[in-house]
Amino acid sequence: MANSASGDSVVDRVVRVIAAFPEGVAVLQLSELAERAGLPLSSAHRLVRQLAEHGFLDLGAGGNVRLGMRLWELVNRNSPTLALRQAAMPFMEDIQQVLSRNVNLAVLDGWEALFVERLSRRGSVANRARVAGRMPVHISSAGLALMANQPRDVQAEYLGQFSDPGGKVTAGVVRQLLAETAQQGYAQLAGVVDPDTWSIAVPVVDGKRRTVAALGVVLPLAETRPQALVPALQTAARGIGRQLDKLREG
Amino acid sequence: MANSASGDSVVDRVVRVIAAFPEGVAVLQLSELAERAGLPLSSAHRLVRQLAEHGFLDLGAGGNVRLGMRLWELVNRNSPTLALRQAAMPFMEDIQQVLSRNVNLAVLDGWEALFVERLSRRGSVANRARVAGRMPVHISSAGLALMANQPRDVQAEYLGQFSDPGGKVTAGVVRQLLAETAQQGYAQLAGVVDPDTWSIAVPVVDGKRRTVAALGVVLPLAETRPQALVPALQTAARGIGRQLDKLREG
């Protein structure tokens, strides 16, 4: 049995190994994995072998390491976002069909919008919101829609710590954006991430009046009245909130 | 630093805790989690707190435990199936649009088809192949399409260990099914899982002539010529294989 001190250390190492893969990188050489996890090669090798026995990692010929299918399966079949995504998917398909737009769903995690689902259409404009991608609150319409509808103390904490790495945006500007978003019921941003697109997002509110997600679309900047899409998004968002309540009750 | 014995033990426990959530169950009480993981409550609590610090679990008020958003994010942004799903998604959308059917994508994991992606249409028939769901090879068209195109030694090993929990199906019957599937280039099953549906699946083959996935649709049993859909599926499967090669090169 592990004592607490060694236990701490092993849990930390397991986390570091699983978290060592940079975004979008599915395969790492064992030596690179060890370096990224900050572990001696021998320790990394032992840990990788143990995790591979359980299917949490996959150790291939030549020392290629991947995340394991069993870990993927466990995390996705019991996903913390499962009910939300189940509730949202039919309505996201509706939006995709009716508006012919990329549509995405995000939750607030820390001070970022974390995108948990996305449907894209061939021929539609770029949508940077990959699944499991993140964007800072103040440069994503999803982030603004989420934050604008959080309790006042959460917003105050967010604004209190806010600083723009680019140095251009002040907390005062963000406060103004949040106030506008809350007042008009949706967030709209032009060309912040991609200069050729608008993004629009509305809050998804559950039966306890908590804003649990944001539903958004991305559309070309040439579209002069993006806000015309808002009623469709709001309708879908209400459906998602209602369905989520049903799934939670059931 | 952990010695090997305690290290083994902690890794095993981490795995047991993360794997303790039954399929589709997103929340467990700490006491139930401890029982399912086979751990004393105090050990489970300590481990859960450690994993929660890293965002691998979420420990809520009242001892509610969920898988953590950070674990979900890490696994999905570096998914072992990422390239396959990226390659497949546009073609799956094409099939969904053209055939108006539920469409799914599976890989072979052990002796089961593991479903890694799915698109469903409202109004289409039930599709039991949930994302991150599994079905034994011999009762799923995806499983048959995958196994029928594996190397001979893999098929021999599979048939050698085969036994039907229901006791009705023999290894000889499965061998015959696999031979038919290989010969005709697709798998077709009627009513095995759901008595009101057909399922059809074709292999997805990469540039090294390895069968890496199966692409399938589910349709009502009332449809008398399901095999009429096979050319569309085969066309999409070829597109997926080609795109997968491109993603791997790039």
Coordinates of C-alpha atoms in Angstrom, one line a residue:
Chain A
M1 CA 0.0 0.0 0.0
A2 CA 1.3 3.4 -0.8
N3 CA 1.9 5.9 1.9
S4 CA 0.6 9.4 1.4
A5 CA 3.9 11.0 0.3
S6 CA 4.6 8.4 -2.5
G7 CA 0.9 8.3 -3.4
D8 CA 0.9 12.1 -4.0
S9 CA 3.9 11.7 -6.2
V10 CA 2.5 8.9 -8.3
V11 CA -0.8 10.6 -8.9
D12 CA 1.0 13.8 -9.9
R13 CA 3.1 11.7 -12.3
V14 CA 0.2 10.0 -13.9
V15 CA -1.5 13.3 -14.4
R16 CA 1.7 14.8 -16.0
V17 CA 2.1 11.9 -18.3
I18 CA -1.5 12.0 -19.6
A19 CA -1.3 15.8 -19.8
A20 CA 2.0 15.7 -21.7
F21 CA 0.5 15.5 -25.2
P22 CA 0.4 19.0 -26.7
E23 CA -3.0 20.0 -28.3
G24 CA -3.7 18.0 -31.4
V25 CA -0.7 15.7 -31.0
A26 CA -1.8 12.1 -30.8
V27 CA 1.6 10.4 -30.7
L28 CA 4.7 11.1 -28.7
Q29 CA 8.0 9.3 -28.6
L30 CA 8.7 7.9 -25.1
S31 CA 11.8 10.1 -24.7
E32 CA 9.8 13.2 -25.7
L33 CA 7.0 12.2 -23.4
A34 CA 9.4 11.8 -20.5
E35 CA 10.9 15.2 -21.1
R36 CA 7.5 16.9 -21.4
A37 CA 6.3 15.2 -18.2
G38 CA 9.5 16.2 -16.4
L39 CA 10.3 12.5 -15.6
P40 CA 13.5 10.4 -15.9
L41 CA 13.2 8.2 -18.9
S42 CA 13.2 5.0 -16.8
S43 CA 10.4 6.3 -14.5
A44 CA 8.4 7.4 -17.5
H45 CA 8.8 4.0 -19.2
R46 CA 7.7 2.2 -16.1
L47 CA 4.6 4.4 -15.7
V48 CA 3.7 4.2 -19.4
R49 CA 3.9 0.4 -19.2
Q50 CA 1.6 0.3 -16.2
L51 CA -0.9 2.7 -17.8
A52 CA -0.7 0.7 -21.0
E53 CA -1.6 -2.5 -19.2
H54 CA -4.9 -0.8 -18.3
G55 CA -5.5 0.6 -21.8
F56 CA -5.0 4.2 -20.5
L57 CA -2.0 4.6 -22.8
D58 CA -0.9 2.7 -25.9
L59 CA 2.8 1.8 -26.2
G60 CA 3.6 0.9 -29.7
A61 CA 6.6 -0.5 -31.5
G62 CA 9.6 1.9 -31.5
G63 CA 8.4 3.7 -28.3
N64 CA 5.4 5.5 -29.8
V65 CA 3.0 6.5 -27.0
R66 CA -0.7 7.4 -27.6
L67 CA -3.6 7.9 -25.2
G68 CA -5.4 4.6 -24.9
M69 CA -8.7 3.6 -26.4
R70 CA -10.0 2.5 -23.0
L71 CA -9.3 5.9 -21.5
W72 CA -11.1 7.6 -24.4
E73 CA -14.0 5.2 -24.0
L74 CA -14.3 5.7 -20.2
V75 CA -14.1 9.5 -20.5
N76 CA -16.6 9.8 -23.4
R77 CA -19.2 7.3 -22.2
N78 CA -19.3 9.1 -18.8
S79 CA -18.5 12.5 -20.0
P80 CA -19.1 15.4 -17.6
T81 CA -20.8 17.1 -20.6
L82 CA -22.8 14.0 -21.7
A83 CA -26.3 15.2 -20.7
L84 CA -25.7 18.7 -22.1
R85 CA -24.4 17.3 -25.4
Q86 CA -27.3 14.8 -25.6
A87 CA -29.8 17.6 -25.0
A88 CA -28.1 19.9 -27.4
M89 CA -27.3 17.7 -30.4
P90 CA -30.7 17.5 -32.1
F91 CA -31.2 21.3 -31.7
M92 CA -27.7 21.9 -33.1
E93 CA -28.6 19.8 -36.1
D94 CA -31.7 21.9 -36.5
I95 CA -29.7 25.1 -36.5
Q96 CA -27.2 23.6 -38.9
Q97 CA -30.0 22.6 -41.3
V98 CA -32.1 25.7 -41.0
L99 CA -29.3 28.3 -41.0
S100 CA -26.6 26.4 -42.9
R101 CA -24.0 27.5 -40.5
N102 CA -21.3 26.1 -38.3
V103 CA -22.8 25.8 -34.9
N104 CA -21.0 25.2 -31.6
L105 CA -21.7 24.7 -27.9
A106 CA -19.5 25.9 -25.1
V107 CA -19.3 25.8 -21.3
L108 CA -17.5 28.2 -19.0
D109 CA -14.3 26.6 -17.5
G110 CA -12.1 29.0 -15.5
W111 CA -12.1 32.2 -17.5
E112 CA -12.4 30.5 -20.8
A113 CA -15.1 29.2 -23.1
L114 CA -14.5 25.4 -23.6
F115 CA -16.1 24.1 -26.7
V116 CA -17.7 20.8 -26.0
E117 CA -19.6 20.1 -29.3
R118 CA -19.5 21.4 -32.8
L119 CA -21.2 20.7 -36.1
S120 CA -19.6 22.1 -39.3
R121 CA -20.9 22.4 -42.8
R122 CA -18.7 22.0 -45.8
G123 CA -18.5 25.3 -47.6
S124 CA -19.4 27.3 -44.5
V125 CA -16.8 29.7 -43.1
A126 CA -14.0 28.8 -40.8
N127 CA -15.0 27.9 -37.2
R128 CA -12.0 28.1 -34.9
A129 CA -14.0 26.5 -32.1
R130 CA -12.8 23.0 -32.3
V131 CA -14.2 20.4 -29.9
A132 CA -12.2 20.5 -26.7
G133 CA -10.8 23.8 -27.8
R134 CA -10.7 26.9 -25.6
M135 CA -11.0 30.7 -26.1
P136 CA -10.6 33.5 -23.6
V137 CA -14.0 34.9 -22.6
H138 CA -13.4 38.4 -23.9
I139 CA -12.6 37.4 -27.5
S140 CA -15.3 34.8 -28.1
S141 CA -19.0 35.5 -28.4
A142 CA -19.6 32.2 -26.5
G143 CA -17.4 33.4 -23.7
L144 CA -19.2 36.7 -23.5
A145 CA -22.7 35.0 -23.6
L146 CA -21.6 32.7 -20.7
M147 CA -19.9 35.4 -18.6
A148 CA -22.6 38.0 -19.1
N149 CA -25.1 35.7 -17.5
Q150 CA -23.1 34.6 -14.5
P151 CA -23.8 35.8 -10.9
R152 CA -22.4 39.3 -10.1
D153 CA -19.7 37.9 -7.8
V154 CA -18.4 35.6 -10.6
Q155 CA -18.3 38.5 -13.0
A156 CA -16.6 40.8 -10.4
E157 CA -13.9 38.2 -9.8
Y158 CA -13.4 37.7 -13.5
L159 CA -13.1 41.5 -14.2
G160 CA -10.9 41.9 -11.1
Q161 CA -8.2 39.5 -12.4
F162 CA -8.6 40.5 -16.1
S163 CA -5.6 41.5 -18.1
D164 CA -5.2 41.3 -21.8
P165 CA -2.0 39.6 -22.9
G166 CA -2.1 41.9 -26.0
G167 CA -2.4 45.0 -23.7
K168 CA -5.1 46.6 -25.8
V169 CA -8.3 45.6 -24.0
T170 CA -9.0 47.0 -20.5
A171 CA -11.3 45.5 -17.9
G172 CA -13.6 48.5 -18.4
V173 CA -14.0 47.6 -22.1
V174 CA -14.9 44.0 -21.2
R175 CA -17.3 45.2 -18.5
Q176 CA -19.0 47.3 -21.2
L177 CA -19.1 44.3 -23.6
L178 CA -20.7 42.1 -20.9
A179 CA -23.3 44.7 -20.0
E180 CA -24.3 45.1 -23.7
T181 CA -24.4 41.3 -24.1
A182 CA -26.7 40.9 -21.0
Q183 CA -28.9 43.8 -22.1
Q184 CA -29.5 42.6 -25.7
G185 CA -29.6 38.8 -24.8
Y186 CA -26.9 37.7 -27.2
A187 CA -23.2 38.3 -27.8
Q188 CA -21.9 39.4 -31.2
L189 CA -18.2 39.8 -32.2
A190 CA -16.8 40.8 -35.6
G191 CA -13.4 39.6 -36.8
V192 CA -11.6 39.2 -33.4
V193 CA -10.2 35.8 -34.1
D194 CA -10.8 35.5 -37.8
P195 CA -11.0 38.8 -39.6
D196 CA -13.6 37.5 -42.2
T197 CA -16.2 36.3 -39.8
W198 CA -18.9 37.3 -37.3
S199 CA -19.7 35.1 -34.3
I200 CA -22.9 35.2 -32.4
A201 CA -23.9 33.3 -29.3
V202 CA -26.8 33.1 -26.9
P203 CA -27.0 31.7 -23.4
V204 CA -28.5 28.2 -22.7
V205 CA -30.4 28.5 -19.4
D206 CA -31.7 25.6 -17.3
G207 CA -34.8 25.3 -15.2
K208 CA -32.9 26.7 -12.1
R209 CA -32.1 29.8 -14.2
R210 CA -28.4 29.0 -14.4
T211 CA -26.6 29.7 -17.6
V212 CA -25.0 26.3 -18.3
A213 CA -23.8 26.8 -21.9
A214 CA -23.6 29.0 -24.9
L215 CA -24.9 28.2 -28.3
G216 CA -23.2 29.9 -31.2
V217 CA -22.8 30.2 -34.9
V218 CA -20.1 31.6 -37.1
L219 CA -20.9 33.4 -40.3
P220 CA -19.2 35.5 -43.0
L221 CA -18.5 39.1 -42.3
A222 CA -20.2 39.9 -45.6
E223 CA -23.5 39.1 -43.9
T224 CA -24.8 42.5 -42.9
R225 CA -27.5 41.6 -40.4
P226 CA -26.1 38.7 -38.3
Q227 CA -28.5 39.5 -35.5
A228 CA -31.3 38.3 -37.8
L229 CA -30.2 34.8 -36.8
V230 CA -30.6 35.4 -33.0
P231 CA -34.3 34.4 -32.7
A232 CA -33.5 30.9 -34.2
L233 CA -30.6 30.5 -31.9
Q234 CA -32.6 31.6 -28.9
T235 CA -35.4 29.2 -29.8
A236 CA -32.9 26.3 -30.0
A237 CA -31.3 27.3 -26.8
R238 CA -34.6 27.2 -25.0
G239 CA -35.2 23.7 -26.3
I240 CA -31.8 22.6 -25.1
G241 CA -32.4 24.0 -21.6
R242 CA -35.8 22.3 -21.4
Q243 CA -34.4 18.9 -22.7
L244 CA -31.5 19.2 -20.2
D245 CA -33.9 19.5 -17.3
K246 CA -35.8 16.4 -18.6
L247 CA -32.5 14.4 -18.8
R248 CA -31.5 15.4 -15.3
E249 CA -34.9 14.4 -13.9
G250 CA -35.0 11.1 -15.7
Chain B
M1 CA 9.6 9.0 -4.7
A2 CA 7.4 6.0 -5.0
N3 CA 9.0 2.6 -5.0
S4 CA 7.8 0.1 -7.6
A5 CA 5.4 -1.7 -5.3
S6 CA 3.6 1.3 -4.1
G7 CA 3.7 2.9 -7.5
D8 CA 2.0 -0.1 -9.0
S9 CA -0.7 0.1 -6.4
V10 CA -1.4 3.8 -6.8
V11 CA -1.6 3.6 -10.6
D12 CA -4.0 0.7 -10.2
R13 CA -6.1 2.7 -7.8
V14 CA -6.2 5.7 -10.1
V15 CA -7.3 3.5 -13.0
R16 CA -10.0 1.8 -10.8
V17 CA -11.4 5.2 -9.6
I18 CA -11.6 6.6 -13.2
A19 CA -13.1 3.3 -14.5
A20 CA -15.6 3.1 -11.6
F21 CA -18.3 5.0 -13.4
P22 CA -20.8 2.6 -15.0
E23 CA -21.7 3.3 -18.6
G24 CA -23.8 6.5 -19.0
V25 CA -23.5 7.4 -15.3
A26 CA -21.9 10.8 -15.0
V27 CA -22.2 11.3 -11.2
L28 CA -21.3 8.9 -8.3
Q29 CA -21.5 9.5 -4.6
L30 CA -18.0 9.2 -3.0
S31 CA -19.1 6.2 -0.9
E32 CA -20.4 4.4 -4.0
L33 CA -17.3 5.3 -6.0
A34 CA -15.2 3.8 -3.2
E35 CA -17.2 0.6 -3.2
R36 CA -17.1 0.2 -7.0
A37 CA -13.3 0.9 -7.0
G38 CA -12.8 -1.6 -4.2
L39 CA -11.1 1.0 -2.0
P40 CA -11.6 2.0 1.7
L41 CA -13.6 5.2 1.9
S42 CA -10.6 7.2 3.3
S43 CA -8.3 6.1 0.5
A44 CA -10.9 6.8 -2.1
H45 CA -11.5 10.3 -0.6
R46 CA -7.8 11.1 -0.6
L47 CA -7.3 9.9 -4.2
V48 CA -10.4 11.8 -5.4
R49 CA -9.1 15.0 -3.8
Q50 CA -5.7 14.6 -5.4
L51 CA -7.3 13.9 -8.9
A52 CA -9.7 16.8 -8.4
E53 CA -6.8 19.2 -7.7
H54 CA -5.6 18.4 -11.3
G55 CA -9.1 18.6 -12.8
F56 CA -9.2 14.9 -13.6
L57 CA -12.2 14.5 -11.3
D58 CA -14.7 17.0 -10.0
L59 CA -15.6 16.7 -6.3
G60 CA -18.8 18.6 -5.6
A61 CA -20.8 19.5 -2.6
G62 CA -22.3 16.5 -0.7
G63 CA -19.6 14.2 -2.1
N64 CA -20.8 14.1 -5.7
V65 CA -17.9 12.9 -7.9
R66 CA -17.7 13.4 -11.7
L67 CA -15.0 13.0 -14.3
G68 CA -13.3 16.3 -14.6
M69 CA -13.5 18.7 -17.5
R70 CA -9.7 18.8 -17.8
L71 CA -9.5 15.0 -18.3
W72 CA -12.3 15.2 -20.9
E73 CA -10.5 18.1 -22.7
L74 CA -7.1 16.3 -22.7
V75 CA -8.5 13.0 -23.9
N76 CA -10.6 14.6 -26.7
R77 CA -8.1 17.1 -28.0
N78 CA -5.5 14.3 -28.3
S79 CA -7.9 11.5 -29.0
P80 CA -6.4 8.3 -30.4
T81 CA -9.2 8.4 -32.9
L82 CA -8.7 12.1 -33.7
A83 CA -7.3 11.8 -37.2
L84 CA -9.8 9.0 -38.1
R85 CA -12.7 11.1 -36.9
Q86 CA -11.5 14.2 -38.6
A87 CA -11.1 12.3 -41.9
A88 CA -14.5 10.7 -41.5
M89 CA -16.7 13.5 -40.4
P90 CA -17.3 15.3 -43.7
F91 CA -18.1 11.9 -45.4
M92 CA -20.4 10.9 -42.6
E93 CA -22.3 14.1 -43.0
D94 CA -22.5 13.4 -46.8
I95 CA -24.0 10.0 -46.1
Q96 CA -26.4 11.5 -43.5
Q97 CA -27.5 14.1 -46.1
V98 CA -27.7 11.8 -49.1
L99 CA -29.2 8.7 -47.5
S100 CA -31.0 10.4 -44.6
R101 CA -29.8 7.6 -42.3
N102 CA -28.1 7.3 -38.9
V103 CA -24.4 6.7 -39.7
N104 CA -21.7 5.4 -37.5
L105 CA -18.0 4.8 -37.4
A106 CA -16.3 1.9 -35.5
V107 CA -12.9 0.6 -34.8
L108 CA -11.9 -2.9 -33.7
D109 CA -10.9 -3.0 -30.0
G110 CA -10.3 -6.5 -28.6
W111 CA -13.1 -8.7 -30.0
E112 CA -15.6 -5.8 -30.1
A113 CA -16.6 -3.0 -32.4
L114 CA -16.0 0.3 -30.5
F115 CA -18.1 3.1 -31.9
V116 CA -16.1 6.3 -32.1
E117 CA -18.4 8.6 -34.0
R118 CA -22.1 8.8 -34.8
L119 CA -24.5 11.1 -36.6
S120 CA -28.1 10.6 -36.0
R121 CA -31.2 12.1 -37.8
R122 CA -34.3 12.9 -36.0
G123 CA -37.0 10.6 -37.3
S124 CA -34.6 7.9 -38.4
V125 CA -34.8 4.5 -36.7
A126 CA -33.0 3.7 -33.5
N127 CA -29.3 3.4 -33.6
R128 CA -27.9 1.5 -30.7
A129 CA -24.3 2.3 -31.6
R130 CA -23.8 5.2 -29.2
V131 CA -20.4 7.0 -29.3
A132 CA -18.0 5.1 -27.0
G133 CA -20.4 2.2 -27.1
R134 CA -19.3 -1.4 -27.8
M135 CA -20.9 -4.4 -29.6
P136 CA -19.5 -7.9 -29.9
V137 CA -18.1 -8.6 -33.4
H138 CA -20.6 -11.3 -34.3
I139 CA -23.8 -9.3 -33.7
S140 CA -22.8 -6.0 -35.3
S141 CA -22.3 -5.4 -39.0
A142 CA -19.5 -3.0 -38.1
G143 CA -17.8 -5.8 -36.1
L144 CA -18.2 -8.2 -39.0
A145 CA -16.9 -5.7 -41.6
L146 CA -13.9 -5.0 -39.4
M147 CA -13.0 -8.7 -38.5
A148 CA -13.7 -10.0 -42.0
N149 CA -10.8 -7.8 -43.3
Q150 CA -8.3 -8.5 -40.6
P151 CA -5.2 -10.7 -41.3
R152 CA -5.8 -14.5 -41.2
D153 CA -4.0 -15.0 -37.9
V154 CA -6.2 -12.4 -36.1
Q155 CA -9.3 -14.0 -37.5
A156 CA -8.1 -17.4 -36.4
E157 CA -7.3 -16.2 -32.9
Y158 CA -10.8 -14.6 -32.7
L159 CA -12.6 -17.7 -33.9
G160 CA -10.4 -19.9 -31.6
Q161 CA -11.6 -18.1 -28.5
F162 CA -15.2 -17.4 -29.7
S163 CA -18.1 -18.5 -27.5
D164 CA -21.5 -17.0 -27.6
P165 CA -22.9 -16.1 -24.1
G166 CA -26.3 -17.0 -25.5
G167 CA -25.0 -20.4 -26.6
K168 CA -26.8 -20.2 -29.9
V169 CA -24.1 -19.1 -32.3
T170 CA -21.1 -21.4 -33.0
A171 CA -17.6 -20.4 -34.2
G172 CA -18.5 -22.2 -37.5
V173 CA -21.5 -19.9 -38.1
V174 CA -19.3 -16.8 -37.4
R175 CA -16.6 -18.1 -39.7
Q176 CA -19.3 -18.4 -42.4
L177 CA -20.6 -14.9 -41.7
L178 CA -17.0 -13.5 -42.0
A179 CA -16.4 -15.4 -45.2
E180 CA -19.6 -14.0 -46.8
T181 CA -18.8 -10.5 -45.6
A182 CA -15.3 -10.6 -47.1
Q183 CA -16.6 -12.0 -50.3
Q184 CA -19.4 -9.5 -50.9
G185 CA -17.4 -6.5 -49.5
Y186 CA -19.9 -5.5 -46.9
A187 CA -21.7 -6.8 -43.8
Q188 CA -25.4 -6.9 -43.4
L189 CA -27.4 -8.0 -40.4
A190 CA -31.1 -8.0 -39.8
G191 CA -32.7 -7.6 -36.4
V192 CA -30.0 -9.0 -34.2
V193 CA -29.9 -6.1 -31.7
D194 CA -33.1 -4.3 -32.7
P195 CA -35.7 -6.5 -34.4
D196 CA -37.0 -3.6 -36.5
T197 CA -33.8 -2.6 -38.2
W198 CA -31.1 -3.7 -40.7
S199 CA -27.5 -2.6 -40.2
I200 CA -25.0 -2.4 -43.0
A201 CA -21.3 -1.7 -42.8
V202 CA -18.3 -1.5 -45.1
P203 CA -14.6 -1.5 -44.3
V204 CA -12.5 1.7 -44.3
V205 CA -9.1 0.8 -45.7
D206 CA -6.0 3.0 -45.5
G207 CA -3.1 3.4 -48.1
K208 CA -1.3 0.5 -46.4
R209 CA -4.3 -1.8 -47.1
R210 CA -5.1 -2.1 -43.4
T211 CA -8.8 -2.0 -42.4
V212 CA -8.8 0.7 -39.8
A213 CA -12.5 1.3 -39.3
A214 CA -16.0 0.4 -40.4
L215 CA -18.6 2.8 -41.8
G216 CA -22.2 1.8 -41.2
V217 CA -25.8 2.8 -41.4
V218 CA -28.9 1.6 -39.7
L219 CA -32.3 1.4 -41.5
P220 CA -35.8 0.1 -41.1
L221 CA -36.4 -3.5 -41.7
A222 CA -39.2 -2.5 -44.0
E223 CA -36.5 -1.4 -46.5
T224 CA -36.4 -4.4 -48.8
R225 CA -33.1 -3.7 -50.6
P226 CA -30.6 -2.3 -48.0
Q227 CA -27.7 -3.4 -50.2
A228 CA -28.7 -0.7 -52.6
L229 CA -27.0 1.7 -50.1
V230 CA -23.7 -0.1 -50.3
P231 CA -22.2 1.8 -53.2
A232 CA -22.7 5.1 -51.4
L233 CA -21.1 3.7 -48.3
Q234 CA -18.2 2.3 -50.2
T235 CA -17.6 5.6 -52.0
A236 CA -17.6 7.5 -48.7
A237 CA -15.3 4.8 -47.1
R238 CA -12.8 5.3 -49.9
G239 CA -12.8 9.0 -49.3
I240 CA -12.2 8.5 -45.6
G241 CA -9.3 6.2 -46.2
R242 CA -7.7 8.6 -48.7
Q243 CA -8.2 11.6 -46.3
L244 CA -6.8 9.7 -43.4
D245 CA -3.6 9.0 -45.4
K246 CA -3.3 12.7 -46.1
L247 CA -3.8 13.7 -42.5
R248 CA -1.1 11.2 -41.4
E249 CA 1.4 12.5 -44.0
G250 CA 0.7 16.1 -43.2

